[in-house]
mmCIF file of C-alpha atoms in Angstrom:
data_model
loop_
_atom_site.group_PDB
_atom_site.id
_atom_site.type_symbol
_atom_site.label_atom_id
_atom_site.label_comp_id
_atom_site.label_asym_id
_atom_site.label_seq_id
_atom_site.Cartn_x
_atom_site.Cartn_y
_atom_site.Cartn_z
ATOM 1 C CA MET B 114 -16.440 -24.111 44.240
ATOM 2 C CA LYS B 115 -13.087 -22.391 44.731
ATOM 3 C CA LEU B 116 -11.562 -24.704 42.175
ATOM 4 C CA PHE B 117 -14.376 -23.863 39.748
ATOM 5 C CA HIS B 118 -13.823 -20.111 40.254
ATOM 6 C CA LYS B 119 -10.091 -20.552 39.799
ATOM 7 C CA GLN B 120 -10.629 -22.505 36.592
ATOM 8 C CA LEU B 121 -13.163 -19.940 35.383
ATOM 9 C CA GLY B 122 -10.754 -17.106 36.166
ATOM 10 C CA ALA B 123 -7.950 -18.847 34.332
ATOM 11 C CA ALA B 124 -10.212 -19.423 31.343
ATOM 12 C CA LEU B 125 -11.232 -15.755 31.263
ATOM 13 C CA VAL B 126 -7.619 -14.616 31.484
ATOM 14 C CA ALA B 127 -6.721 -16.952 28.629
ATOM 15 C CA ALA B 128 -9.658 -15.697 26.592
ATOM 16 C CA PHE B 129 -8.739 -12.050 27.140
ATOM 17 C CA ALA B 130 -5.122 -12.827 26.337
ATOM 18 C CA ALA B 131 -6.194 -14.498 23.109
ATOM 19 C CA VAL B 132 -8.284 -11.462 22.165
ATOM 20 C CA ALA B 133 -5.329 -9.191 22.929
ATOM 21 C CA VAL B 134 -3.034 -11.309 20.796
ATOM 22 C CA HIS B 135 -5.458 -11.176 17.850
ATOM 23 C CA ALA B 136 -6.429 -7.524 18.272
ATOM 24 C CA GLU B 137 -3.510 -5.866 16.461
ATOM 25 C CA THR B 138 -4.684 -3.823 13.502
ATOM 26 C CA ILE B 139 -3.098 -1.386 11.100
ATOM 27 C CA THR B 140 -4.875 1.155 8.939
ATOM 28 C CA MET B 141 -3.813 1.376 5.320
ATOM 29 C CA ALA B 142 -4.580 4.348 3.083
ATOM 30 C CA SER B 143 -4.667 3.016 -0.453
ATOM 31 C CA THR B 144 -6.215 3.409 -3.866
ATOM 32 C CA THR B 145 -9.487 2.337 -5.396
ATOM 33 C CA SER B 146 -7.527 0.371 -8.006
ATOM 34 C CA THR B 147 -5.927 -1.963 -5.474
ATOM 35 C CA GLU B 148 -9.248 -2.431 -3.687
ATOM 36 C CA GLN B 149 -11.609 -2.689 -6.664
ATOM 37 C CA SER B 150 -9.282 -4.986 -8.589
ATOM 38 C CA GLY B 151 -9.700 -7.522 -5.779
ATOM 39 C CA LEU B 152 -5.979 -7.572 -4.946
ATOM 40 C CA PHE B 153 -6.405 -6.896 -1.235
ATOM 41 C CA GLY B 154 -8.974 -9.656 -0.909
ATOM 42 C CA HIS B 155 -6.208 -11.988 -2.064
ATOM 43 C CA LEU B 156 -3.178 -10.331 -0.449
ATOM 44 C CA LEU B 157 -4.300 -9.377 3.045
ATOM 45 C CA PRO B 158 -5.480 -12.827 4.232
ATOM 46 C CA ALA B 159 -1.985 -14.117 3.403
ATOM 47 C CA PHE B 160 -0.425 -11.301 5.444
ATOM 48 C CA LYS B 161 -2.845 -11.988 8.299
ATOM 49 C CA LYS B 162 -1.811 -15.644 8.277
ATOM 50 C CA ALA B 163 1.878 -14.697 8.329
ATOM 51 C CA SER B 164 1.678 -11.939 10.958
ATOM 52 C CA ASP B 165 -1.656 -12.219 12.810
ATOM 53 C CA ILE B 166 -2.218 -8.542 12.012
ATOM 54 C CA ASP B 167 -5.502 -7.273 10.589
ATOM 55 C CA VAL B 168 -5.412 -4.533 7.957
ATOM 56 C CA LYS B 169 -8.193 -1.974 7.708
ATOM 57 C CA VAL B 170 -8.122 -0.524 4.187
ATOM 58 C CA VAL B 171 -9.408 2.955 3.377
ATOM 59 C CA ALA B 172 -9.576 2.976 -0.427
ATOM 60 C CA VAL B 173 -9.702 6.450 -1.967
ATOM 61 C CA GLY B 174 -7.851 8.275 -4.736
ATOM 62 C CA THR B 175 -4.077 8.449 -4.297
ATOM 63 C CA GLY B 176 -4.182 12.186 -3.547
ATOM 64 C CA GLN B 177 -6.762 11.645 -0.806
ATOM 65 C CA ALA B 178 -4.807 8.678 0.547
ATOM 66 C CA ILE B 179 -1.657 10.793 0.794
ATOM 67 C CA ASP B 180 -3.589 13.588 2.518
ATOM 68 C CA MET B 181 -4.980 11.034 4.956
ATOM 69 C CA ALA B 182 -1.462 9.815 5.760
ATOM 70 C CA LYS B 183 -0.238 13.399 6.159
ATOM 71 C CA ARG B 184 -2.872 13.885 8.861
ATOM 72 C CA GLY B 185 -1.651 10.799 10.694
ATOM 73 C CA ASP B 186 -4.864 8.903 9.963
ATOM 74 C CA ALA B 187 -3.086 5.883 8.468
ATOM 75 C CA ASP B 188 -0.218 3.665 9.545
ATOM 76 C CA VAL B 189 0.850 2.684 6.044
ATOM 77 C CA LEU B 190 0.406 4.168 2.571
ATOM 78 C CA PHE B 191 0.058 2.015 -0.584
ATOM 79 C CA VAL B 192 -0.494 4.132 -3.719
ATOM 80 C CA HIS B 193 0.580 4.749 -7.333
ATOM 81 C CA ASP B 194 1.873 8.242 -8.045
ATOM 82 C CA THR B 195 5.668 8.079 -7.838
ATOM 83 C CA ALA B 196 6.257 11.845 -7.948
ATOM 84 C CA ALA B 197 3.749 12.481 -5.155
ATOM 85 C CA GLU B 198 5.172 9.577 -3.127
ATOM 86 C CA GLU B 199 8.717 10.927 -3.413
ATOM 87 C CA LYS B 200 7.457 14.342 -2.285
ATOM 88 C CA PHE B 201 5.735 12.656 0.677
ATOM 89 C CA VAL B 202 9.087 11.160 1.731
ATOM 90 C CA ALA B 203 11.006 14.403 1.076
ATOM 91 C CA GLU B 204 8.600 16.270 3.371
ATOM 92 C CA GLY B 205 9.399 13.843 6.193
ATOM 93 C CA PHE B 206 6.121 11.925 6.281
ATOM 94 C CA SER B 207 7.942 8.633 5.683
ATOM 95 C CA ALA B 208 11.530 7.495 5.955
ATOM 96 C CA LYS B 209 11.481 5.486 2.735
ATOM 97 C CA ARG B 210 9.360 4.652 -0.284
ATOM 98 C CA HIS B 211 9.487 1.033 -1.437
ATOM 99 C CA PRO B 212 8.508 0.121 -5.008
ATOM 100 C CA VAL B 213 6.334 -2.969 -4.702
ATOM 101 C CA MET B 214 4.594 -3.841 -7.986
ATOM 102 C CA TYR B 215 3.450 -2.511 -11.345
ATOM 103 C CA ASN B 216 0.917 -2.980 -14.075
ATOM 104 C CA ASP B 217 -0.227 -0.570 -16.780
ATOM 105 C CA PHE B 218 -2.971 1.774 -17.829
ATOM 106 C CA VAL B 219 -5.166 1.095 -20.837
ATOM 107 C CA LEU B 220 -7.449 3.299 -22.884
ATOM 108 C CA VAL B 221 -10.878 1.727 -22.912
ATOM 109 C CA GLY B 222 -13.693 2.749 -25.209
ATOM 110 C CA PRO B 223 -16.507 1.579 -27.498
ATOM 111 C CA LYS B 224 -15.544 -1.431 -29.627
ATOM 112 C CA ASN B 225 -16.414 0.430 -32.823
ATOM 113 C CA ASP B 226 -13.949 3.185 -31.741
ATOM 114 C CA PRO B 227 -15.683 6.184 -33.348
ATOM 115 C CA ALA B 228 -12.698 8.485 -32.674
ATOM 116 C CA GLY B 229 -10.251 6.071 -34.346
ATOM 117 C CA THR B 230 -7.944 5.703 -31.351
ATOM 118 C CA ARG B 231 -7.000 2.036 -31.659
ATOM 119 C CA GLY B 232 -3.260 1.343 -31.491
ATOM 120 C CA LYS B 233 -0.255 1.809 -29.210
ATOM 121 C CA ASP B 234 0.111 5.610 -29.181
ATOM 122 C CA ILE B 235 -1.765 7.095 -26.241
ATOM 123 C CA ALA B 236 -0.902 10.707 -27.099
ATOM 124 C CA ALA B 237 -2.272 10.357 -30.624
ATOM 125 C CA ALA B 238 -5.386 8.666 -29.243
ATOM 126 C CA LEU B 239 -6.130 11.496 -26.806
ATOM 127 C CA LYS B 240 -5.659 14.088 -29.550
ATOM 128 C CA LYS B 241 -8.205 12.238 -31.673
ATOM 129 C CA ILE B 242 -10.705 12.065 -28.785
ATOM 130 C CA ALA B 243 -10.421 15.818 -28.197
ATOM 131 C CA ALA B 244 -10.661 16.644 -31.920
ATOM 132 C CA ALA B 245 -13.728 14.446 -32.368
ATOM 133 C CA ASN B 246 -15.481 15.816 -29.264
ATOM 134 C CA ALA B 247 -15.855 12.165 -28.288
ATOM 135 C CA PRO B 248 -17.288 11.304 -24.861
ATOM 136 C CA PHE B 249 -14.477 10.815 -22.341
ATOM 137 C CA VAL B 250 -14.881 10.075 -18.613
ATOM 138 C CA SER B 251 -12.112 11.579 -16.485
ATOM 139 C CA ARG B 252 -11.705 10.489 -12.874
ATOM 140 C CA GLY B 253 -11.093 14.087 -11.763
ATOM 141 C CA ASP B 254 -10.497 12.904 -8.203
ATOM 142 C CA LYS B 255 -6.757 13.557 -7.635
ATOM 143 C CA SER B 256 -6.112 9.821 -7.783
ATOM 144 C CA GLY B 257 -3.002 8.174 -9.184
ATOM 145 C CA THR B 258 -4.959 7.424 -12.341
ATOM 146 C CA ASP B 259 -6.109 11.039 -12.541
ATOM 147 C CA ALA B 260 -2.494 12.226 -12.172
ATOM 148 C CA ALA B 261 -1.403 9.826 -14.921
ATOM 149 C CA GLU B 262 -4.219 11.001 -17.167
ATOM 150 C CA ARG B 263 -3.168 14.649 -16.718
ATOM 151 C CA ARG B 264 0.417 13.763 -17.625
ATOM 152 C CA LEU B 265 -0.804 11.997 -20.742
ATOM 153 C CA TRP B 266 -3.010 14.910 -21.837
ATOM 154 C CA ALA B 267 0.046 17.162 -21.407
ATOM 155 C CA GLN B 268 2.228 14.806 -23.438
ATOM 156 C CA ALA B 269 -0.442 14.892 -26.119
ATOM 157 C CA GLY B 270 -0.111 18.681 -26.201
ATOM 158 C CA VAL B 271 -3.708 19.160 -25.085
ATOM 159 C CA ALA B 272 -2.986 20.399 -21.528
ATOM 160 C CA GLU B 273 -0.204 21.824 -19.395
ATOM 161 C CA ALA B 274 1.719 19.403 -17.176
ATOM 162 C CA GLY B 275 -0.204 18.599 -13.989
ATOM 163 C CA GLN B 276 -3.133 20.825 -14.956
ATOM 164 C CA PRO B 277 -6.716 20.036 -15.917
ATOM 165 C CA VAL B 278 -7.516 19.901 -19.614
ATOM 166 C CA PRO B 279 -8.598 23.414 -20.731
ATOM 167 C CA ASN B 280 -12.212 23.742 -21.803
ATOM 168 C CA ASP B 281 -11.292 24.904 -25.297
ATOM 169 C CA ARG B 282 -9.047 21.876 -25.935
ATOM 170 C CA LYS B 283 -10.645 18.842 -24.338
ATOM 171 C CA GLY B 284 -13.672 18.540 -26.602
ATOM 172 C CA THR B 285 -17.295 18.828 -25.603
ATOM 173 C CA GLY B 286 -17.488 15.146 -24.662
ATOM 174 C CA TYR B 287 -14.965 15.417 -21.802
ATOM 175 C CA LYS B 288 -16.609 14.972 -18.372
ATOM 176 C CA GLU B 289 -15.120 14.678 -14.889
ATOM 177 C CA CYS B 290 -16.950 12.310 -12.553
ATOM 178 C CA GLY B 291 -14.956 12.901 -9.339
ATOM 179 C CA CYS B 292 -15.262 9.178 -8.716
ATOM 180 C CA GLY B 293 -13.333 5.937 -8.336
ATOM 181 C CA MET B 294 -12.197 3.634 -11.113
ATOM 182 C CA GLY B 295 -15.146 1.252 -10.898
ATOM 183 C CA PRO B 296 -17.793 3.999 -11.103
ATOM 184 C CA ALA B 297 -15.865 5.704 -13.942
ATOM 185 C CA LEU B 298 -15.931 2.450 -15.919
ATOM 186 C CA ASN B 299 -19.639 2.058 -15.199
ATOM 187 C CA ILE B 300 -20.306 5.547 -16.566
ATOM 188 C CA ALA B 301 -18.230 4.802 -19.670
ATOM 189 C CA ALA B 302 -20.045 1.501 -20.187
ATOM 190 C CA SER B 303 -23.477 3.090 -19.910
ATOM 191 C CA SER B 304 -22.670 6.090 -22.116
ATOM 192 C CA GLY B 305 -20.312 4.612 -24.727
ATOM 193 C CA ALA B 306 -17.438 6.810 -23.578
ATOM 194 C CA TYR B 307 -13.673 6.494 -23.535
ATOM 195 C CA VAL B 308 -11.851 6.225 -20.207
ATOM 196 C CA LEU B 309 -8.304 5.663 -18.953
ATOM 197 C CA ALA B 310 -8.255 2.676 -16.589
ATOM 198 C CA ASP B 311 -5.688 0.682 -14.695
ATOM 199 C CA ARG B 312 -5.534 -2.814 -16.117
ATOM 200 C CA GLY B 313 -6.189 -4.479 -12.758
ATOM 201 C CA THR B 314 -9.579 -2.848 -12.279
ATOM 202 C CA TRP B 315 -10.455 -3.374 -15.950
ATOM 203 C CA LEU B 316 -9.763 -7.113 -15.736
ATOM 204 C CA SER B 317 -11.965 -7.428 -12.652
ATOM 205 C CA PHE B 318 -14.727 -5.215 -14.101
ATOM 206 C CA LYS B 319 -17.857 -7.198 -14.989
ATOM 207 C CA ASN B 320 -20.194 -4.587 -16.485
ATOM 208 C CA ARG B 321 -18.241 -3.991 -19.708
ATOM 209 C CA ALA B 322 -21.210 -3.592 -22.085
ATOM 210 C CA ASP B 323 -19.676 -2.554 -25.440
ATOM 211 C CA LEU B 324 -16.294 -1.465 -24.035
ATOM 212 C CA ALA B 325 -12.943 -2.867 -25.124
ATOM 213 C CA VAL B 326 -9.256 -2.066 -24.665
ATOM 214 C CA LEU B 327 -8.254 0.163 -27.571
ATOM 215 C CA VAL B 328 -4.800 1.477 -26.650
ATOM 216 C CA GLU B 329 -2.170 -0.488 -24.736
ATOM 217 C CA GLY B 330 1.535 -1.184 -24.821
ATOM 218 C CA ASP B 331 2.753 2.433 -24.872
ATOM 219 C CA LYS B 332 5.619 2.781 -22.374
ATOM 220 C CA ARG B 333 3.972 5.975 -21.110
ATOM 221 C CA LEU B 334 1.168 3.798 -19.705
ATOM 222 C CA PHE B 335 3.460 2.134 -17.130
ATOM 223 C CA ASN B 336 1.864 2.158 -13.655
ATOM 224 C CA GLN B 337 4.157 1.755 -10.618
ATOM 225 C CA TYR B 338 2.925 1.236 -7.035
ATOM 226 C CA GLY B 339 4.823 2.131 -3.861
ATOM 227 C CA VAL B 340 4.388 1.413 -0.157
ATOM 228 C CA MET B 341 5.509 3.521 2.827
ATOM 229 C CA VAL B 342 5.358 3.426 6.608
ATOM 230 C CA VAL B 343 3.961 6.733 7.860
ATOM 231 C CA SER B 344 6.526 8.504 10.050
ATOM 232 C CA PRO B 345 6.393 7.567 13.756
ATOM 233 C CA ALA B 346 8.453 10.694 14.451
ATOM 234 C CA LYS B 347 5.585 12.860 13.232
ATOM 235 C CA PHE B 348 2.824 10.614 14.599
ATOM 236 C CA PRO B 349 4.006 8.615 17.658
ATOM 237 C CA SER B 350 0.549 7.150 18.269
ATOM 238 C CA LEU B 351 0.520 5.200 15.000
ATOM 239 C CA ASN B 352 1.109 1.463 14.871
ATOM 240 C CA SER B 353 4.390 1.910 13.030
ATOM 241 C CA LYS B 354 5.757 -1.472 14.083
ATOM 242 C CA GLY B 355 2.739 -3.213 12.603
ATOM 243 C CA ALA B 356 3.022 -1.066 9.479
ATOM 244 C CA GLN B 357 6.700 -1.969 9.129
ATOM 245 C CA LYS B 358 5.821 -5.646 9.404
ATOM 246 C CA PHE B 359 3.419 -5.219 6.496
ATOM 247 C CA VAL B 360 5.970 -3.374 4.366
ATOM 248 C CA ASP B 361 8.669 -5.939 5.147
ATOM 249 C CA TRP B 362 6.306 -8.764 4.235
ATOM 250 C CA VAL B 363 4.868 -7.274 1.025
ATOM 251 C CA ILE B 364 8.358 -6.640 -0.417
ATOM 252 C CA SER B 365 9.633 -10.045 0.750
ATOM 253 C CA PRO B 366 9.614 -13.106 -1.535
ATOM 254 C CA ALA B 367 6.464 -14.354 0.224
ATOM 255 C CA GLY B 368 4.568 -11.113 -0.325
ATOM 256 C CA GLN B 369 5.829 -10.695 -3.869
ATOM 257 C CA ASP B 370 4.843 -14.261 -4.747
ATOM 258 C CA THR B 371 1.368 -13.622 -3.333
ATOM 259 C CA ILE B 372 0.980 -10.545 -5.558
ATOM 260 C CA ALA B 373 2.142 -12.510 -8.609
ATOM 261 C CA SER B 374 -0.313 -15.315 -7.901
ATOM 262 C CA TYR B 375 -3.362 -13.049 -8.107
ATOM 263 C CA LYS B 376 -5.020 -13.734 -11.455
ATOM 264 C CA ILE B 377 -8.418 -13.312 -13.068
ATOM 265 C CA GLY B 378 -9.300 -15.646 -15.912
ATOM 266 C CA GLY B 379 -5.710 -16.851 -15.896
ATOM 267 C CA GLU B 380 -4.353 -13.329 -16.450
ATOM 268 C CA GLN B 381 -1.981 -11.779 -13.900
ATOM 269 C CA LEU B 382 -3.123 -8.341 -12.701
ATOM 270 C CA PHE B 383 -0.005 -7.032 -10.928
ATOM 271 C CA PHE B 384 3.698 -7.747 -11.368
ATOM 272 C CA PRO B 385 5.946 -7.610 -8.287
ATOM 273 C CA ASN B 386 9.172 -5.632 -8.707
ATOM 274 C CA ALA B 387 10.461 -4.838 -5.215
ATOM 275 C CA ALA B 388 13.624 -6.857 -5.854
ATOM 276 C CA ALA B 389 14.388 -4.943 -9.041
ATOM 277 C CA ASN B 390 14.691 -1.582 -7.274
#
């Protein structure tokens, strides 16, 4: 009986030790585009296999993700608004921003393109949408895509830099949904509207209805992603070591190759560029 109890005790200790070994988790604040494109479903199992660390993803707009990290509610930040990311580092919330990958934005709209936007000039396309009072779905959620859209409206001369599109310039068809990329595309599909989308989410989007890519290839549509460990100096309770392991892995050849290997219908969604920076 003593031997049985000893064996049972040893088994329980081993079991608890195994649970402890496999219990490490980090929380990542990230964007709806990385989540809804399916990238994390491909990327994170590879990281788990390499590190034995689980990643809990909170996918919101980039602005909300940054705010979450500023409150110390995330160990690592993975977003796509370079100016906001650099400000995050400058304010001491992270020691370093690491470029990790890129893709691009595309203007999506009805295949018959009633506003005549088709081409490679995004500024001209937005001017035409506003002039035609064409339906346009804006994220309006302080996401990286929303920030990019505001920059593009400003470059088109329709809005001031970083500001919402004024009511007297945006056309009567302009609507803000305050929603993620997937829901914005769903609204556009159901209402025949134009929308600015990241290519990754567009390629993974199934409910396209009559939508098609109308504007692409403009250098102003470049979409860079960055990753940062949230400062352990500001938030000592965070799992900064686990977060650093993720950052080190995702910018390593193994992580970069995993990003490059994610494809839908044979088309690559994201292009790793950590080594180029």
